Tab-separated table of C-alpha atoms in Angstrom:
chain	number	residue	atom	x	y	z
A	161	MET	CA	3.624	69.569	12.792
A	162	ASP	CA	3.593	68.807	9.067
A	163	SER	CA	2.453	72.388	8.410
A	164	ASP	CA	5.396	73.652	10.509
A	165	LYS	CA	7.822	71.551	8.504
A	166	GLU	CA	6.305	72.831	5.259
A	167	ALA	CA	6.619	76.447	6.476
A	168	ILE	CA	10.271	75.805	7.375
A	169	ARG	CA	10.966	74.264	3.952
A	170	GLU	CA	9.415	77.388	2.419
A	171	LEU	CA	11.796	79.528	4.509
A	172	LEU	CA	14.780	77.481	3.300
A	173	HIS	CA	13.647	78.016	-0.297
A	174	GLN	CA	12.943	81.745	0.174
A	175	TYR	CA	16.524	82.129	1.392
A	176	CYS	CA	17.822	80.653	-1.888
A	177	PHE	CA	15.682	82.900	-4.101
A	178	CYS	CA	16.554	86.033	-2.105
A	179	MET	CA	20.266	85.198	-2.342
A	180	ASP	CA	20.157	84.437	-6.080
A	181	GLU	CA	18.125	87.551	-6.918
A	182	GLY	CA	20.240	89.896	-4.776
A	183	ARG	CA	17.324	90.746	-2.461
A	184	PHE	CA	19.526	91.042	0.615
A	185	ALA	CA	17.164	93.161	2.748
A	186	GLU	CA	14.482	90.485	2.298
A	187	LEU	CA	17.058	87.815	3.035
A	188	GLY	CA	18.079	89.561	6.273
A	189	ALA	CA	14.421	89.720	7.278
A	190	LEU	CA	14.311	85.904	7.207
A	191	PHE	CA	16.372	85.980	10.436
A	192	THR	CA	15.288	86.796	13.972
A	193	ALA	CA	16.384	90.238	15.201
A	194	ASP	CA	19.290	88.603	17.061
A	195	GLY	CA	19.868	85.891	14.447
A	196	GLU	CA	23.325	84.708	13.408
A	197	TRP	CA	24.802	83.732	10.025
A	198	ILE	CA	27.969	81.720	10.594
A	199	ALA	CA	30.514	80.569	8.031
A	200	PRO	CA	34.076	79.303	8.568
A	201	TYR	CA	35.404	82.607	7.213
A	202	ARG	CA	33.043	85.141	8.836
A	203	SER	CA	29.887	85.597	10.865
A	204	ALA	CA	27.265	88.292	11.380
A	205	ARG	CA	24.625	88.846	14.060
A	206	GLY	CA	21.346	90.715	13.607
A	207	THR	CA	19.310	91.423	10.500
A	208	VAL	CA	21.123	94.671	9.653
A	209	ALA	CA	24.597	93.105	9.891
A	210	ILE	CA	23.544	89.991	7.967
A	211	THR	CA	21.979	92.115	5.203
A	212	ALA	CA	25.058	94.348	4.930
A	213	TRP	CA	27.533	91.484	4.894
A	214	LEU	CA	25.732	89.476	2.220
A	215	ALA	CA	25.094	92.543	0.048
A	216	GLN	CA	28.821	93.315	0.213
A	217	SER	CA	30.153	89.795	-0.274
A	218	VAL	CA	27.860	88.243	-2.906
A	219	PRO	CA	28.678	89.568	-6.390
A	220	ALA	CA	25.948	90.205	-8.958
A	221	SER	CA	27.979	88.328	-11.564
A	222	PRO	CA	28.349	85.568	-12.450
A	223	ARG	CA	24.719	84.660	-11.915
A	224	ARG	CA	24.241	81.876	-9.404
A	225	MET	CA	21.545	79.473	-8.332
A	226	HIS	CA	21.324	77.953	-4.849
A	227	TYR	CA	19.730	74.571	-4.307
A	228	VAL	CA	18.809	73.193	-0.887
A	229	MET	CA	17.861	69.539	-0.471
A	230	ASN	CA	17.738	66.507	1.827
A	231	SER	CA	16.426	68.643	4.689
A	232	VAL	CA	15.833	66.886	7.992
A	233	ILE	CA	13.622	69.065	10.210
A	234	VAL	CA	12.761	68.525	13.874
A	235	VAL	CA	10.092	70.763	15.431
A	236	THR	CA	9.763	71.189	19.193
A	237	GLY	CA	7.066	73.735	19.989
A	238	ASP	CA	8.183	77.182	18.782
A	239	ALA	CA	11.743	76.008	18.058
A	240	ALA	CA	13.120	73.770	15.346
A	241	THR	CA	16.340	72.463	13.893
A	242	ALA	CA	17.087	71.699	10.269
A	243	LYS	CA	20.045	70.132	8.544
A	244	SER	CA	20.195	70.463	4.755
A	245	ASN	CA	22.605	69.874	1.921
A	246	TYR	CA	23.174	72.740	-0.506
A	247	LEU	CA	24.666	73.167	-3.955
A	248	VAL	CA	25.465	76.435	-5.695
A	249	MET	CA	25.727	76.550	-9.473
A	250	VAL	CA	27.249	79.529	-11.286
A	251	GLU	CA	26.900	80.668	-14.858
A	252	GLY	CA	29.887	79.526	-16.895
A	253	PRO	CA	30.845	80.212	-20.506
A	254	ASP	CA	29.232	76.953	-21.640
A	255	GLY	CA	26.369	76.836	-19.125
A	256	PRO	CA	25.942	76.292	-15.391
A	257	VAL	CA	28.835	74.775	-13.447
A	258	PRO	CA	29.015	73.645	-9.814
A	259	SER	CA	30.619	76.226	-7.552
A	260	VAL	CA	30.324	75.019	-3.967
A	261	CYS	CA	28.375	72.518	-1.901
A	262	GLY	CA	28.039	71.678	1.750
A	263	THR	CA	25.643	71.550	4.664
A	264	TYR	CA	23.526	74.125	6.465
A	265	VAL	CA	22.789	73.509	10.141
A	266	ASP	CA	19.926	75.724	11.275
A	267	GLN	CA	18.221	76.683	14.495
A	268	LEU	CA	14.837	78.260	13.863
A	269	LYS	CA	12.258	80.075	15.954
A	270	ARG	CA	8.580	80.688	15.395
A	271	GLY	CA	7.368	84.209	16.149
A	272	ALA	CA	4.359	86.356	15.341
A	273	ASP	CA	5.584	86.634	11.721
A	274	GLY	CA	6.207	82.904	11.300
A	275	TRP	CA	9.382	80.836	11.221
A	276	ARG	CA	12.743	82.624	11.057
A	277	PHE	CA	16.380	81.582	11.164
A	278	HIS	CA	17.864	82.096	14.612
A	279	ARG	CA	21.215	80.576	13.672
A	280	ARG	CA	22.347	79.484	10.226
A	281	GLU	CA	25.719	77.770	10.080
A	282	LEU	CA	27.446	76.955	6.841
């Protein structure tokens, strides 16, 4: 179980790096084929739709850095839930400044290729 939690933490961190580096196809691949990304202002279902939406809506500038922390993960067989706090910093004229913070609520599934987001709600 500890190895599952570590693999899920790695997934949470991969998401941040993919987002910050504009690697949206890789980010979409972190979701199950029927996965959902849900925010108060929009949602997308499926890896293709998630990739397209994030590539369209996340600007290359200013540079940003996502942090995920305080993750509470519960694993039940090939399913898991995670609740994490996040903070996004953006590049300002005098250095990084906080942009947005909140909570991710995730449902995850384990498949042949490892753990993936099935539902990620902002």
